[in-house]
PDB file of C-alpha atoms in Angstrom:
ATOM      1  CA  MET K 534      10.967  20.068   0.870  1.00 69.00           C
ATOM      2  CA  ARG K 535      10.729  19.200  -2.804  1.00 75.00           C
ATOM      3  CA  ASP K 536       7.468  17.324  -2.223  1.00 77.00           C
ATOM      4  CA  ALA K 537       5.995  20.221  -0.233  1.00 74.00           C
ATOM      5  CA  LEU K 538       6.901  22.643  -3.036  1.00 74.00           C
ATOM      6  CA  GLU K 539       5.455  20.348  -5.713  1.00 84.00           C
ATOM      7  CA  ARG K 540       2.208  20.019  -3.745  1.00 83.00           C
ATOM      8  CA  GLY K 541       1.965  23.779  -3.375  1.00 83.00           C
ATOM      9  CA  PHE K 542       2.083  23.797   0.423  1.00 79.00           C
ATOM     10  CA  TYR K 543       4.072  27.022   0.501  1.00 78.00           C
ATOM     11  CA  ASP K 544       2.640  28.813  -2.540  1.00 84.00           C
ATOM     12  CA  ASP K 545       1.148  31.523  -0.330  1.00 85.00           C
ATOM     13  CA  LEU K 546       4.539  32.288   1.229  1.00 81.00           C
ATOM     14  CA  LEU K 547       6.480  32.015  -2.006  1.00 82.00           C
ATOM     15  CA  GLY K 548       4.120  34.526  -3.613  1.00 84.00           C
ATOM     16  CA  ILE K 549       4.923  37.268  -1.083  1.00 87.00           C
ATOM     17  CA  GLU K 550       7.021  40.130  -2.400  1.00 88.00           C
ATOM     18  CA  LEU K 551       9.610  41.301   0.128  1.00 87.00           C
ATOM     19  CA  THR K 552      10.849  44.865   0.614  1.00 91.00           C
ATOM     20  CA  ASP K 553      13.816  44.193  -1.682  1.00 91.00           C
ATOM     21  CA  GLY K 554      11.376  43.500  -4.521  1.00 91.00           C
ATOM     22  CA  ARG K 555      12.129  39.799  -4.576  1.00 89.00           C
ATOM     23  CA  GLY K 556       9.973  36.925  -3.494  1.00 87.00           C
ATOM     24  CA  VAL K 557      10.608  34.441  -0.720  1.00 84.00           C
ATOM     25  CA  MET K 558      12.981  31.753  -1.962  1.00 83.00           C
ATOM     26  CA  PRO K 559      12.133  28.065  -1.391  1.00 77.00           C
ATOM     27  CA  ARG K 560      15.092  27.448   0.939  1.00 79.00           C
ATOM     28  CA  GLU K 561      13.896  30.321   3.126  1.00 81.00           C
ATOM     29  CA  VAL K 562      10.933  28.188   4.207  1.00 78.00           C
ATOM     30  CA  ALA K 563      13.198  25.296   5.256  1.00 77.00           C
ATOM     31  CA  THR K 564      12.599  26.139   8.913  1.00 78.00           C
ATOM     32  CA  LEU K 565       8.908  25.384   8.393  1.00 75.00           C
ATOM     33  CA  VAL K 566       9.763  22.002   6.904  1.00 74.00           C
ATOM     34  CA  HIS K 567      12.071  21.240   9.840  1.00 76.00           C
ATOM     35  CA  THR K 568       9.359  22.205  12.307  1.00 78.00           C
ATOM     36  CA  GLY K 569       6.824  20.078  10.461  1.00 77.00           C
ATOM     37  CA  SER K 570       9.128  17.059  10.395  1.00 80.00           C
ATOM     38  CA  THR K 571       9.732  17.413  14.136  1.00 82.00           C
ATOM     39  CA  VAL K 572       5.980  17.359  14.778  1.00 84.00           C
ATOM     40  CA  ILE K 573       5.677  14.206  12.651  1.00 86.00           C
ATOM     41  CA  VAL K 574       8.579  12.467  14.431  1.00 87.00           C
ATOM     42  CA  ASP K 575       7.056  13.308  17.817  1.00 88.00           C
ATOM     43  CA  ALA K 576       3.672  11.917  16.764  1.00 91.00           C
ATOM     44  CA  VAL K 577       5.185   8.696  15.379  1.00 92.00           C
ATOM     45  CA  THR K 578       7.314   8.248  18.511  1.00 91.00           C
ATOM     46  CA  GLU K 579       4.248   8.735  20.703  1.00 92.00           C
ATOM     47  CA  ARG K 580       2.319   6.078  18.748  1.00 94.00           C
ATOM     48  CA  CYS K 581       5.230   3.632  18.862  1.00 94.00           C
ATOM     49  CA  LEU K 582       5.640   4.110  22.619  1.00 94.00           C
ATOM     50  CA  ALA K 583       1.915   3.568  23.152  1.00 94.00           C
ATOM     51  CA  ALA K 584       2.115   0.348  21.114  1.00 95.00           C
ATOM     52  CA  GLY K 585       5.174  -0.863  23.054  1.00 93.00           C
ATOM     53  CA  GLU K 586       7.271  -1.162  19.906  1.00 93.00           C
ATOM     54  CA  ASN K 587      11.047  -1.270  19.898  1.00 91.00           C
ATOM     55  CA  ILE K 588      12.227   2.155  18.778  1.00 90.00           C
ATOM     56  CA  VAL K 589      15.441   3.894  17.830  1.00 87.00           C
ATOM     57  CA  LEU K 590      15.807   7.542  18.781  1.00 84.00           C
ATOM     58  CA  GLU K 591      18.663   9.232  16.962  1.00 78.00           C
ATOM     59  CA  GLY K 592      20.066  12.706  17.359  1.00 74.00           C
ATOM     60  CA  THR K 593      22.306  14.968  19.367  1.00 73.00           C
ATOM     61  CA  PHE K 594      19.744  15.333  22.169  1.00 74.00           C
ATOM     62  CA  SER K 595      21.307  18.692  22.966  1.00 75.00           C
ATOM     63  CA  TRP K 596      18.075  20.579  23.659  1.00 78.00           C
ATOM     64  CA  PRO K 597      17.686  21.381  27.359  1.00 83.00           C
ATOM     65  CA  GLY K 598      15.277  18.989  29.011  1.00 84.00           C
ATOM     66  CA  LEU K 599      14.990  16.623  26.039  1.00 83.00           C
ATOM     67  CA  GLY K 600      16.881  13.780  27.721  1.00 83.00           C
ATOM     68  CA  ARG K 601      14.719  13.950  30.838  1.00 87.00           C
ATOM     69  CA  ARG K 602      11.557  14.116  28.730  1.00 88.00           C
ATOM     70  CA  LEU K 603      12.550  11.078  26.673  1.00 88.00           C
ATOM     71  CA  LEU K 604      13.451   9.068  29.773  1.00 88.00           C
ATOM     72  CA  SER K 605      10.163  10.061  31.374  1.00 90.00           C
ATOM     73  CA  ASP K 606       8.212   9.088  28.234  1.00 91.00           C
ATOM     74  CA  LEU K 607       9.970   5.702  28.124  1.00 91.00           C
ATOM     75  CA  ALA K 608       9.287   5.070  31.818  1.00 92.00           C
ATOM     76  CA  GLU K 609       5.615   6.033  31.466  1.00 93.00           C
ATOM     77  CA  ALA K 610       5.310   3.591  28.555  1.00 93.00           C
ATOM     78  CA  ASP K 611       6.787   0.880  30.831  1.00 93.00           C
ATOM     79  CA  TYR K 612       9.977   0.336  28.844  1.00 92.00           C
ATOM     80  CA  GLN K 613      12.394  -1.816  30.853  1.00 90.00           C
ATOM     81  CA  LYS K 614      15.625  -1.648  28.862  1.00 88.00           C
ATOM     82  CA  LEU K 615      17.464   1.272  27.275  1.00 85.00           C
ATOM     83  CA  THR K 616      20.624   1.069  25.184  1.00 85.00           C
ATOM     84  CA  ILE K 617      22.564   4.257  24.507  1.00 79.00           C
ATOM     85  CA  LEU K 618      25.201   4.374  21.778  1.00 77.00           C
ATOM     86  CA  LEU K 619      27.643   7.258  21.832  1.00 72.00           C
ATOM     87  CA  CYS K 620      30.333   8.465  19.495  1.00 67.00           C
ATOM     88  CA  ARG K 621      33.125  10.537  20.965  1.00 60.00           C
ATOM     89  CA  SER K 622      32.955  14.152  19.810  1.00 54.00           C
ATOM     90  CA  ALA K 623      36.557  14.160  18.539  1.00 44.00           C
ATOM     91  CA  GLU K 624      35.538  11.548  16.009  1.00 47.00           C
ATOM     92  CA  ARG K 625      32.213  13.052  14.990  1.00 51.00           C
ATOM     93  CA  ASP K 626      33.610  14.072  11.619  1.00 50.00           C
ATOM     94  CA  HIS K 627      34.519  10.447  10.991  1.00 48.00           C
ATOM     95  CA  GLN K 628      30.871   9.372  11.221  1.00 48.00           C
ATOM     96  CA  GLY K 629      29.896  11.251   8.089  1.00 51.00           C
ATOM     97  CA  SER K 630      32.599   9.577   6.041  1.00 51.00           C
ATOM     98  CA  CYS K 631      32.552   6.091   7.560  1.00 56.00           C
ATOM     99  CA  PRO K 632      31.238   3.757   4.812  1.00 51.00           C
ATOM    100  CA  GLU K 633      29.898   1.242   7.329  1.00 48.00           C
ATOM    101  CA  LEU K 634      27.877   3.868   9.174  1.00 49.00           C
ATOM    102  CA  VAL K 635      26.692   5.680   6.061  1.00 48.00           C
ATOM    103  CA  ALA K 636      25.575   2.375   4.509  1.00 49.00           C
ATOM    104  CA  GLY K 637      23.779   1.421   7.717  1.00 49.00           C
ATOM    105  CA  LEU K 638      25.917  -1.682   8.206  1.00 47.00           C
ATOM    106  CA  GLY K 639      26.325  -1.136  11.933  1.00 50.00           C
ATOM    107  CA  ASP K 640      29.756  -0.986  13.489  1.00 51.00           C
ATOM    108  CA  CYS K 641      32.566   1.138  12.221  1.00 52.00           C
ATOM    109  CA  SER K 642      35.394  -1.160  11.098  1.00 53.00           C
ATOM    110  CA  ALA K 643      37.887   1.598  11.927  1.00 51.00           C
ATOM    111  CA  ASN K 644      36.752   1.185  15.545  1.00 50.00           C
ATOM    112  CA  HIS K 645      36.256   4.919  15.971  1.00 46.00           C
ATOM    113  CA  CYS K 646      32.631   4.853  17.027  1.00 48.00           C
ATOM    114  CA  ARG K 647      31.377   3.075  20.095  1.00 44.00           C
TER     115      ARG K 647
END
């Protein structure tokens, strides 16, 4: 977001005066940044699948149809092995505070995440 603002990507939007007399605030364009990042992730994933690279797909995968689409994409790219790591929802809050997970060291020493 900061980079996009510094490069002037949203200057046209930020210059619009709204009915309350104020301009659009930078955080109000965050949805555009999220949408843009999703497009980039999809493009990178597509390239990695086409190249047969090992990939890690991370997220909640809660959007309807996303799981089926990902499995279909992996099958079409002739991937043979899939590993799914899950964390139980009751311990989701733990993930954000687990030093091992936050530091990217792998397993949670508290044995909460599997």
